[in-house]
Tab-separated table of C-alpha atoms in Angstrom:
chain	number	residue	atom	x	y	z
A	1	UNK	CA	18.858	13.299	-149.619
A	2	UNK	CA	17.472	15.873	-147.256
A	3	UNK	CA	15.441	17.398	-150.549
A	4	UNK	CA	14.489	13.663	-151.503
A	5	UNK	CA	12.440	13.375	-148.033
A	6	UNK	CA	11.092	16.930	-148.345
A	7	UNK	CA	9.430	15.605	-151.511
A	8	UNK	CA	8.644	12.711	-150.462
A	9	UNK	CA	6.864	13.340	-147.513
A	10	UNK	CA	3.841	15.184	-149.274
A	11	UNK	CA	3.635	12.387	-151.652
A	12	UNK	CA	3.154	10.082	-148.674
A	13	UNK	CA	0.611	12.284	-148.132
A	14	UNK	CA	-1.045	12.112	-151.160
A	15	UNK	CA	-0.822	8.208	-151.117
A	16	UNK	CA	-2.093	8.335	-147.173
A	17	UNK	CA	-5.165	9.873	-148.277
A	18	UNK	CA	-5.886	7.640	-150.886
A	19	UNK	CA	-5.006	4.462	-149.112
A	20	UNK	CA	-7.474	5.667	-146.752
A	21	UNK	CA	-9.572	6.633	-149.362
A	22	UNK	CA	-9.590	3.060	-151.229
A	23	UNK	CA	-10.863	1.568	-147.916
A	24	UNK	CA	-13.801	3.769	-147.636
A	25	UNK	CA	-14.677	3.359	-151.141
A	26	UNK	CA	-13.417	2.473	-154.865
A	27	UNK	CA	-15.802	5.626	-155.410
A	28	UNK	CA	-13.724	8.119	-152.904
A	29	UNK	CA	-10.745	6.713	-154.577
A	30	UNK	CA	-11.672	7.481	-158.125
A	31	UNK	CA	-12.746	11.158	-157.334
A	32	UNK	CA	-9.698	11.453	-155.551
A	33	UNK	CA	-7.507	11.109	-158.766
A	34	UNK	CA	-9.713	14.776	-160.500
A	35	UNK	CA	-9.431	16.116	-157.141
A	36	UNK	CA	-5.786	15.103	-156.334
A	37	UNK	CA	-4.462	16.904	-159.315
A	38	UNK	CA	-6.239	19.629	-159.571
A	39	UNK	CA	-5.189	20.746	-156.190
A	40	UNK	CA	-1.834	20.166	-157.685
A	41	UNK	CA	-2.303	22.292	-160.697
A	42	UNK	CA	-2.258	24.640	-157.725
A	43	UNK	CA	0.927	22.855	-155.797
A	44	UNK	CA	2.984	23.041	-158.623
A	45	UNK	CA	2.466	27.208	-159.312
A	46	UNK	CA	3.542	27.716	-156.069
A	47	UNK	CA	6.909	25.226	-157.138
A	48	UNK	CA	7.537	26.797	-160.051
A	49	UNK	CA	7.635	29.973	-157.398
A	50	UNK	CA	9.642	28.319	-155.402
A	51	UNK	CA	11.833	26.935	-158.214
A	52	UNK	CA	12.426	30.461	-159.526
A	53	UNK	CA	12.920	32.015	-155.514
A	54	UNK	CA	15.540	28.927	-154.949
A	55	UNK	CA	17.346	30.394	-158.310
A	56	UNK	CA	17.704	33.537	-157.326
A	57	UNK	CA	18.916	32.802	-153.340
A	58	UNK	CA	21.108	30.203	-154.767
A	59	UNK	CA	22.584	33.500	-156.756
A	60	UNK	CA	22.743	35.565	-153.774
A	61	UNK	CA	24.392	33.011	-151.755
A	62	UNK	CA	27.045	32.638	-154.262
A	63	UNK	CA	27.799	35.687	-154.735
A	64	UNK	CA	27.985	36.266	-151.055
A	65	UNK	CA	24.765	39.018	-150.360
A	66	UNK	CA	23.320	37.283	-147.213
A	67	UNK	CA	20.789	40.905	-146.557
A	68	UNK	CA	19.475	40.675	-150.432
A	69	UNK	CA	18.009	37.011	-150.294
A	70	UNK	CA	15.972	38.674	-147.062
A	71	UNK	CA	14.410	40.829	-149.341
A	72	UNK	CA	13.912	38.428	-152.189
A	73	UNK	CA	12.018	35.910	-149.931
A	74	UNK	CA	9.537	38.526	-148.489
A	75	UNK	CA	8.466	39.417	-151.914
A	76	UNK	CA	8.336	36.300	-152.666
A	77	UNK	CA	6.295	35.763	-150.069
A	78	UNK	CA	4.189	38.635	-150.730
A	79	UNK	CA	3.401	37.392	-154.525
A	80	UNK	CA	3.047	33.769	-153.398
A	81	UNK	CA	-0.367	35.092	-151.089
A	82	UNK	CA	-1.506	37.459	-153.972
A	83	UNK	CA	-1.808	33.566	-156.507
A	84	UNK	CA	-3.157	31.787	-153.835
A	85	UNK	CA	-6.045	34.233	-153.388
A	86	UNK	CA	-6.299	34.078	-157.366
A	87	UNK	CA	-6.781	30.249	-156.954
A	88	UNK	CA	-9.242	30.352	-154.225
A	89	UNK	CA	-11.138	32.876	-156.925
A	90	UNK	CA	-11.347	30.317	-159.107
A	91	UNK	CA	-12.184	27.229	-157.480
A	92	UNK	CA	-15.053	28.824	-155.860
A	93	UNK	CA	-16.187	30.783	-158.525
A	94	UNK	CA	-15.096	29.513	-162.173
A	95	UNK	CA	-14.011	25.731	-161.246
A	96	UNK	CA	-17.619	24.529	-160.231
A	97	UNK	CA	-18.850	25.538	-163.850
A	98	UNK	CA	-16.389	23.656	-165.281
A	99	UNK	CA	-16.280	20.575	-163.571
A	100	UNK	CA	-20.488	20.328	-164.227
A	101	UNK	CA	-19.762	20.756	-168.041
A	102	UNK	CA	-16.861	17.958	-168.467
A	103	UNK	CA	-17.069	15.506	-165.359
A	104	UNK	CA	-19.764	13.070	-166.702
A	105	UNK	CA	-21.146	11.458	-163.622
A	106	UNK	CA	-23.090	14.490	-161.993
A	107	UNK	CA	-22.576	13.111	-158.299
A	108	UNK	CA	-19.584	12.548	-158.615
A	109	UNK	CA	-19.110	16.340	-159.986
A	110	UNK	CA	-20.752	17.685	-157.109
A	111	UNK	CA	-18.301	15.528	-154.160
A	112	UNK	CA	-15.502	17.176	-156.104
A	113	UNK	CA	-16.375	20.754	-156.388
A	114	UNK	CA	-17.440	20.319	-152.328
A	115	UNK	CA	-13.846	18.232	-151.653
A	116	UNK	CA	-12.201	21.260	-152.979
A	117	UNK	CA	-14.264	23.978	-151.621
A	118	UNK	CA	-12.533	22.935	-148.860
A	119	UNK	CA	-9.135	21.713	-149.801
A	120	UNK	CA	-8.408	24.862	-150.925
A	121	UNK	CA	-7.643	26.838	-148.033
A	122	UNK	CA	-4.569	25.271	-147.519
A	123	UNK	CA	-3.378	26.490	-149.958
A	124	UNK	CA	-1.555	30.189	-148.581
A	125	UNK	CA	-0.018	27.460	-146.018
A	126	UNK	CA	1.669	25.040	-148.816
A	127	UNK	CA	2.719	28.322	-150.921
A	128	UNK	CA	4.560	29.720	-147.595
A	129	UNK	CA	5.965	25.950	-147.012
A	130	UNK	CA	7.382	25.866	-150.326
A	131	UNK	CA	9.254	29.311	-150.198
A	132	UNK	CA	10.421	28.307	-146.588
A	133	UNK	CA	11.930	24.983	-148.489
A	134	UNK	CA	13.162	27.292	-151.202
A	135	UNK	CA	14.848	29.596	-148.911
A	136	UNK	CA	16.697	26.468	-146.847
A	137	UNK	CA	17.648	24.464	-150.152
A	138	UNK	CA	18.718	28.025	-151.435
A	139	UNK	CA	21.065	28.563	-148.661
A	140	UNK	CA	22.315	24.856	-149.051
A	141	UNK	CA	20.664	24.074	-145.469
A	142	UNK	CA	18.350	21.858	-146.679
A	143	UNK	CA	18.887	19.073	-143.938
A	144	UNK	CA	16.393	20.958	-141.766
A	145	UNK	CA	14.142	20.448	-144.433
A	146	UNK	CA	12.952	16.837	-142.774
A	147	UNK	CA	12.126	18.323	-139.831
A	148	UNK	CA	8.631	20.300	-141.220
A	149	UNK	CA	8.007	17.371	-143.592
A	150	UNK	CA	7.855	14.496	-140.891
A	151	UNK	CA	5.593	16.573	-138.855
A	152	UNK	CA	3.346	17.409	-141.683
A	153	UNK	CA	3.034	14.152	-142.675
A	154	UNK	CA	2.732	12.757	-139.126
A	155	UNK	CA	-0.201	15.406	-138.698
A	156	UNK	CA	-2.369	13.778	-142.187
A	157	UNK	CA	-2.093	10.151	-141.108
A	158	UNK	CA	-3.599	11.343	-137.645
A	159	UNK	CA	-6.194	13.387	-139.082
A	160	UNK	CA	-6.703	11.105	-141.814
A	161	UNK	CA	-7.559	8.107	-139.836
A	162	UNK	CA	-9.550	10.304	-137.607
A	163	UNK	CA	-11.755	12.623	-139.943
A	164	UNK	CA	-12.929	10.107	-143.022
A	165	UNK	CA	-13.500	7.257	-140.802
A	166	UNK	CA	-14.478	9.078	-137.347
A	167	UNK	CA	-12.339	7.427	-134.819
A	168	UNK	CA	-11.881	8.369	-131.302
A	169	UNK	CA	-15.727	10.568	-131.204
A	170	UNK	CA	-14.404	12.788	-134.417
A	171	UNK	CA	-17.250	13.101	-137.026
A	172	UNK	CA	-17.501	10.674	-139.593
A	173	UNK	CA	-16.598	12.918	-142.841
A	174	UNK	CA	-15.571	10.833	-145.349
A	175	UNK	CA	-14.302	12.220	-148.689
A	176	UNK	CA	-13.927	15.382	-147.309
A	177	UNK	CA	-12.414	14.430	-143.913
A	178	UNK	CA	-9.630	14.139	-145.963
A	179	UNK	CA	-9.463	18.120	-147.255
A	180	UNK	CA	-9.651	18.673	-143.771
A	181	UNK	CA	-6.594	16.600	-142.820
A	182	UNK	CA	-4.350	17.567	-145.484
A	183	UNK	CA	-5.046	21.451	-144.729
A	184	UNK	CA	-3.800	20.732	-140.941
A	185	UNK	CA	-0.837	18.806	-141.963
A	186	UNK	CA	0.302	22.231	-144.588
A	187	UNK	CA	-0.529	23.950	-141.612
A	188	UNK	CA	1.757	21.678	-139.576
A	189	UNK	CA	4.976	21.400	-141.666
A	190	UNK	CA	4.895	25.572	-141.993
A	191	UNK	CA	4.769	26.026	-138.363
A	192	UNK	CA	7.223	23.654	-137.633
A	193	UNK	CA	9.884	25.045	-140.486
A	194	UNK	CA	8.772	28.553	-139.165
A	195	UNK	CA	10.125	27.774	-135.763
A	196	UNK	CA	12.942	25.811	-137.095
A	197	UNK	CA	14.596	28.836	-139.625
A	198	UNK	CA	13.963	31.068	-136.498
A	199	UNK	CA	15.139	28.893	-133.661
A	200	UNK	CA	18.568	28.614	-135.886
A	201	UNK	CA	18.981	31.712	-136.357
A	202	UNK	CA	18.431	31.609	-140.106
A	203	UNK	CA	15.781	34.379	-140.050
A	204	UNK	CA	18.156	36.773	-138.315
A	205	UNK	CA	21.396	36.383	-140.418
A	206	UNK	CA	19.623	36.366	-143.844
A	207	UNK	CA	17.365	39.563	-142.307
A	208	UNK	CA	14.355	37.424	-143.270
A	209	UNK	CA	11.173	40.463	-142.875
A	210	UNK	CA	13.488	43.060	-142.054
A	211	UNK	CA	11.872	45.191	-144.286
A	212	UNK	CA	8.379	44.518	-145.109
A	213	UNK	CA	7.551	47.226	-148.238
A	214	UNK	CA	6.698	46.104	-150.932
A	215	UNK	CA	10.159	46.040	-153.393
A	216	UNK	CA	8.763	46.627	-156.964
A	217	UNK	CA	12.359	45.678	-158.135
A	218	UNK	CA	12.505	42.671	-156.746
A	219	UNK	CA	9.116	41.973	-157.691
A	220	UNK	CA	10.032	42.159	-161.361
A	221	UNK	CA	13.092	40.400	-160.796
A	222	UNK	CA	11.185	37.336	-159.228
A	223	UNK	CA	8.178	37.461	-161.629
A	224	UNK	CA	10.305	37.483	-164.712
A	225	UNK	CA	12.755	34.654	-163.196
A	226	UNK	CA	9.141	32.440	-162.119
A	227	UNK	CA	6.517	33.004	-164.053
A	228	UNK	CA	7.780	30.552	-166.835
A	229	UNK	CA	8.398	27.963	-164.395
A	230	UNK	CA	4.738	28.745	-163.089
A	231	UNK	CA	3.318	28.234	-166.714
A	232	UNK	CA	5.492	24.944	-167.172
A	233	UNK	CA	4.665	23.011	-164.143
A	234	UNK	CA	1.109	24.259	-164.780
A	235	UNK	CA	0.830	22.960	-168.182
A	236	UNK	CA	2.264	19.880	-167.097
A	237	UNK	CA	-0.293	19.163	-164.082
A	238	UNK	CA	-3.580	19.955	-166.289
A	239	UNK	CA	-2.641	17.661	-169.090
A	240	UNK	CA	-3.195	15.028	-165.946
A	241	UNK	CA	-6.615	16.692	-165.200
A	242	UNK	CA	-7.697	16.251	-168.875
A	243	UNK	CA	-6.100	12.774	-168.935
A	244	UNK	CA	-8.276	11.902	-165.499
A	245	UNK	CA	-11.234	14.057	-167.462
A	246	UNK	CA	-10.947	11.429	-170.232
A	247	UNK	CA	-11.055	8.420	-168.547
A	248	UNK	CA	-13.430	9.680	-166.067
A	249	UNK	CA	-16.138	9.717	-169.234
A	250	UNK	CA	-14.726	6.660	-170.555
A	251	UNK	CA	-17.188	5.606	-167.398
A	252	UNK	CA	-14.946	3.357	-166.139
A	253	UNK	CA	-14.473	3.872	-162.191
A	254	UNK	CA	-12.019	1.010	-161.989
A	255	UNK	CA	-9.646	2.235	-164.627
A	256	UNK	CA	-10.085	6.129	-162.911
A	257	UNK	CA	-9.273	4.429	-159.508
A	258	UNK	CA	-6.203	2.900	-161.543
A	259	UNK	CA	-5.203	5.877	-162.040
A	260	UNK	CA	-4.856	7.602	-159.469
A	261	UNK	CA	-2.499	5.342	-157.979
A	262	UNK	CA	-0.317	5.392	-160.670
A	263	UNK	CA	0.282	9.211	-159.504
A	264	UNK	CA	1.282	7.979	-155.617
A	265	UNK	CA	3.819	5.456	-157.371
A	266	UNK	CA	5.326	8.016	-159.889
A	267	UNK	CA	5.198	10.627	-157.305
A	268	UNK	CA	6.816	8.975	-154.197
A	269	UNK	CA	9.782	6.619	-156.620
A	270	UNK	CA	10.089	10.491	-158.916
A	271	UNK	CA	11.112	12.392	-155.571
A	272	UNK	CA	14.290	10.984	-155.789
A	273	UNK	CA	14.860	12.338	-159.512
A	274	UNK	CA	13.126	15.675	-158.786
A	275	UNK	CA	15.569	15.917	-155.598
A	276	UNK	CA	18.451	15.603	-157.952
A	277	UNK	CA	16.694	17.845	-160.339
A	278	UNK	CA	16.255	20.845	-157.809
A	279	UNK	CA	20.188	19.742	-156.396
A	280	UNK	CA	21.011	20.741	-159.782
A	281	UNK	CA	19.478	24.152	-160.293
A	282	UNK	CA	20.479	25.035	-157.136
A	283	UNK	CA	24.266	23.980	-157.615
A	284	UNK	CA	24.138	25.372	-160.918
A	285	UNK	CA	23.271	28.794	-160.000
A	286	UNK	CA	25.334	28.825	-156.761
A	287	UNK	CA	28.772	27.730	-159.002
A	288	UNK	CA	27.710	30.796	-161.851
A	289	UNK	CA	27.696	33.194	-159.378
A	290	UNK	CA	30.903	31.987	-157.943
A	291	UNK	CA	32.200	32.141	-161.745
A	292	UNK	CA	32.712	29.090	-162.222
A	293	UNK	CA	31.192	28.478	-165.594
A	294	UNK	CA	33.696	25.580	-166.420
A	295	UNK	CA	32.359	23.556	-163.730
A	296	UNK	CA	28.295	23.127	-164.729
A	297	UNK	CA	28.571	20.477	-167.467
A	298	UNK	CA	31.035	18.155	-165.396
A	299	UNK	CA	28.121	18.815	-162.009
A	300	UNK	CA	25.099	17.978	-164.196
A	301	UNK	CA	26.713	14.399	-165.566
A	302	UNK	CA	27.456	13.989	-162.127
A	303	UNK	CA	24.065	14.209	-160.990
A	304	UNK	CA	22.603	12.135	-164.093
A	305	UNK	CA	24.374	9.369	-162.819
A	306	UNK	CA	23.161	9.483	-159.686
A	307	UNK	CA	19.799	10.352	-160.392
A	308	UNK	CA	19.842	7.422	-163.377
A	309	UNK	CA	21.283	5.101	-161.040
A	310	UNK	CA	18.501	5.210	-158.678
A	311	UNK	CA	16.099	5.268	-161.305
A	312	UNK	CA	17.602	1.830	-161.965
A	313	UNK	CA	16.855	0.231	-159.215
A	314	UNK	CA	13.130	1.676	-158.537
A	315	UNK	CA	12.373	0.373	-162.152
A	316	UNK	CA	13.975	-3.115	-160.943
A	317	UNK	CA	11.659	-3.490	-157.277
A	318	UNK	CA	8.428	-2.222	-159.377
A	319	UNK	CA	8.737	-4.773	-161.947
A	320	UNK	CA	9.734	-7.656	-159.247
A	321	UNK	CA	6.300	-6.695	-156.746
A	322	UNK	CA	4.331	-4.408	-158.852
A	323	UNK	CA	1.150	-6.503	-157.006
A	324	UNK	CA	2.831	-5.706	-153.770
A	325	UNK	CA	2.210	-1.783	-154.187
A	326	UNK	CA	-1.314	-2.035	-155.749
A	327	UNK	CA	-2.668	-4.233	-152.878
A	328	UNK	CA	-2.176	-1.728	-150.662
A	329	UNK	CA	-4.939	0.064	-151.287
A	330	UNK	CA	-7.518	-2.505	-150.263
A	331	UNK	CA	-9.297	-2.893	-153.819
A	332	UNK	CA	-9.994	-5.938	-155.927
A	333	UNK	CA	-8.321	-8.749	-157.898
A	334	UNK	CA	-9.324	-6.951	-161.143
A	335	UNK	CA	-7.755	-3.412	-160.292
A	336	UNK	CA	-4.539	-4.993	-159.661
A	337	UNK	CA	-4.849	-7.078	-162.726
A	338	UNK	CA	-5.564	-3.726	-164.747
A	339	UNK	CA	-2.621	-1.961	-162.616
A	340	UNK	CA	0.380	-4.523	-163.107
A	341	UNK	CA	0.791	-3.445	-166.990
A	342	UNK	CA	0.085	0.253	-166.328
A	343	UNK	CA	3.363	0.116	-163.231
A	344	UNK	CA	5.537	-1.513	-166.010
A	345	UNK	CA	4.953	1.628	-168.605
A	346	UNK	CA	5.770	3.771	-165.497
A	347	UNK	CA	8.744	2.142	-164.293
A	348	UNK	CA	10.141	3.079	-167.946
A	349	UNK	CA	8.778	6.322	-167.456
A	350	UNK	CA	10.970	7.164	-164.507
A	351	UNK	CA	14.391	6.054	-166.214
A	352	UNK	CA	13.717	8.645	-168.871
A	353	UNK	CA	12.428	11.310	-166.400
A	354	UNK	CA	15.593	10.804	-164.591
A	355	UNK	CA	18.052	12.754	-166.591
A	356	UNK	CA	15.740	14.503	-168.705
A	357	UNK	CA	14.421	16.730	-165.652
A	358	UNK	CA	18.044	16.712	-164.259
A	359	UNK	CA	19.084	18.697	-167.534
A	360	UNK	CA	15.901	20.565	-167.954
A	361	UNK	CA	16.228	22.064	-163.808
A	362	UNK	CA	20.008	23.062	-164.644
A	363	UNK	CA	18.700	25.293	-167.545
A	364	UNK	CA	16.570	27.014	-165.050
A	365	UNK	CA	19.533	27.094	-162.412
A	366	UNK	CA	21.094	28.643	-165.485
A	367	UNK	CA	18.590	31.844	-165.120
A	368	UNK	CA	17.263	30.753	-168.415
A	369	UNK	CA	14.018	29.621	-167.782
A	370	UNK	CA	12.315	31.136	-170.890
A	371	UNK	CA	14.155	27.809	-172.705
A	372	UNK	CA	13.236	24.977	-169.953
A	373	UNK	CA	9.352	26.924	-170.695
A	374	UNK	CA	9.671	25.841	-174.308
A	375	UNK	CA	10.763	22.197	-173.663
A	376	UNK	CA	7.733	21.817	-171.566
A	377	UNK	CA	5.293	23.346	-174.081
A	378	UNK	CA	6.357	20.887	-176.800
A	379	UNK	CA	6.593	17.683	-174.063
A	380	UNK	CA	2.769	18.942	-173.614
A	381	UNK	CA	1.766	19.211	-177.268
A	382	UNK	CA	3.336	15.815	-177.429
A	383	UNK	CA	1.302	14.293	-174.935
C-alpha cells in the first residue's frame, strides 16, 4: 500500500495539472497529452533505473550486505545524472526539430517545444526521487515512501493554482505555469525523502555516500541489470507519443483532449497493479537471495490475486460513473460523450494489465530482465 500511494501521488499530479489545464483551455489540455508523455518517455528511463537499482538492493538485503547497497545507490545515482543531462540534450537540441516535422498544428508545436524547454529541468530531481524510492522499497521500508509523495503533490496543487491562473499577485503563466509547478513539487518530494532516509538513520546504516568514486564494477553491474528495463519502459511510453502524434493530425482537438485523460484514469486506477508489480520484483529477488527458490511461484499467485482483485473492482466503479470522472475536467457534453466508450475499453485494459505486469516485474526481480525486454518489444510491435 505504501508503494500504491508513492505511485499514485505523481499521477495526481499529472491529473492536477490537467484538471487545471481543462479549465484554462480545451487547447492547454490537448497539448498537454504530447507534452505529458513525452516528459514521461523521460520518467519512465529513470524507472526502469530504478526498477533495476530496487533489484539489485532487494539482492543485497537478502543476502544480508547492508555496506554494498551504499555503494550500489551512489552509482546509481551517479548514472541516473549522466541520462538526465542526455535528455536535457535532446529536448533542447534534437526534440524541437522533431516536433515541427510531425505535430501538424504549428502553434501548437511551438507551446510544446517552449512547455518542455522548461519542464525539463526537473528532471535530475525526479531521477534522484526515484532511486531514493528504489532504495526504501529495496530495503522493504517503503512506508516512508508517503511522506515525500504527499508533499510533492501538496507542492503542484499550490503552484498549480497559483502559476497558470495567477492567484494571490503570481504571474499569470498559463500552459507553462504548469512546467513550473511540477518542477517545484520533484523538487519537493526529493527534499523531503532526503531528510526523511537521513533523519532515520537510513543513510548511516546502509553507508549511503560513504564513498563517492566512481565504482566501474558496480557501474557494469547496474547498467547491465537496467538498461533493458530502460529500453522497455521507453518503448512502451513513445508508442503513446506516436499514438497522441496520430490523433493530433487526425485534427481533432476534442478527441486529443480525450486522450489525455484517458492517461490520468489508467495511470491513477494502474498504481495499484504497478504497486503489486514492483511488490513482486522486489519480494522475488529478496526470497532468491535468501535461497528460497521454492517459494517465488506460490508469492507471485499470491500477488495476482490481489492485484486482479482490485482490478475488479476499479473496472466495476468506472463502468457505474464513467461521466463522473470525465466531468471533472470542466469540458463539454460532447467530450464526455466521446470519453464514456473510450473508459469502458480501459477498464478492460486494467484487468489484463493486472497480472500480466505482476508476472512480467517478477521476471525482472528474477535478475532476468533481458526476457521481460523481449515481452515488451513484441507487446510494442503488437500495438
Amino acid at each position: 500500500m505504501p508503494i500504491s500511494v508513492a505511485i499514485l501521488i505523481p499521477q495526481f499530479n499529472f491529473i492536477i495539472n490537467n484538471i487545471f489545464l481543462g479549465h484554462y483551455s480545451t487547447e492547454a489540455l490537448a497539448i498537454a497529452s504530447i507534452t505529458g508523455v513525452y516528459y514521461l518517455i523521460f520518467a519512465s528511463i529513470g524507472f526502469g533505473l530504478n526498477n533495476g537499482l530496487q533489484t539489485l538492493i532487494s539482492r543485497r538485503a537478502g543476502e544480508n550486505r547492508p555496506d554494498e547497497i551504499g555503494k550500489i545507490f551512489t552509482q546509481g545515482v551517479y548514472i541516473s545524472l549522466c541520462i538526465a543531462a542526455v535528455c536535457m540534450f535532446l529536448t533542447y537540441f534534437i526534440t524541437p526539430f522533431i516536433f515541427r516535422s510531425v505535430i501538424h498544428n504549428t502553434e501548437n508545436a511551438e507551446k510544446a517545444i517552449s512547455f518542455l524547454h522548461i519542464r525539463i529541468w526537473g528532471l535530475p530531481f525526479l531521477y534522484v526521487y526515484q532511486l531514493r524510492n528504489a532504495l526504501l522499497v529495496g530495503t522493504n521500508q517503503s512506508r516512508y515512501l508517503v511522506m515525500g509523495t504527499l508533499a510533492e503533490a501538496a507542492a503542484n496543487v499550490l503552484f498549480d493554482y497559483l502559476l497558470i491562473f495567477g492567484n494571490w499577485g503570481f504571474p499569470e503563466m498559463g500552459f507553462n505555469g504548469a512546467a513550473y509547478a511540477s518542477i517545484i513539487a520533484e523538487f519537493t518530494g526529493m527534499f523531503v525523502i532526503f531528510l526523511i532516509i537521513h533523519k532515520k538513520g537510513i543513510t548511516k546504516r546502509f553507508s549511503i555516500f560513504n564513498s563517492l568514486k566512481w565504482d566501474t564494477k558496480n557501474t557494469r553491474l547496474i547498467s547491465s541489470m537496467s538498461a533493458p528495463l530502460v529500453f522497455q519502459h521507453a518503448i512502451s511510453i513513445i508508442s503513446w507519443e506516436i499514438f497522441y502524434i496520430l490523433i493530433e493530425r487526425n485534427n481533432s482537438e476534442a478527441a486529443l483532449a480525450v486522450s489525455s485523460t484517458m492517461r490520468n484514469i489508467f495511470g491513477i486506477f494502474g498504481s495499484f497493479t504497478w504497486a503489486f508489480a514492483a511488490a513482486s520484483s522486489s519480494m522475488v529477488s529478496n526470497i532468491i537471495g535468501q535461497g528460497q527458490h521454492d517459494k517465488v511461484e506460490h508469492l507471485i499467485r499470491s500477488i495476482v490475486r490481489l492485484s486482479t482483485g482490485m482490478a475488479i473492482v476499479v473496472f466495476i466503479i468506472l463502468n457505474i460513473a464513467p461521466r463522473l470522472f470525465l466531468s471533472i475536467y470542466g469540458q463539454s457534453e460532447e467530450f464526455i460523450t466521446v470519453g464514456i466508450p473510450v473508459v469502458r475499453v480501459i477498464s478492460v485494459a486494467m484487468i489484463l494489465m493486472s497480472f500480466s505486469v505482476v508476472w512480467v516485474n517478477a521476471v525482472t526481480g528474477t535478475g532476468n530482465t533481458k526476457v521481460s525486454l523481449l515481452i515488451e518489444a513484441a507487446t510494442i510491435v503488437l500495438y
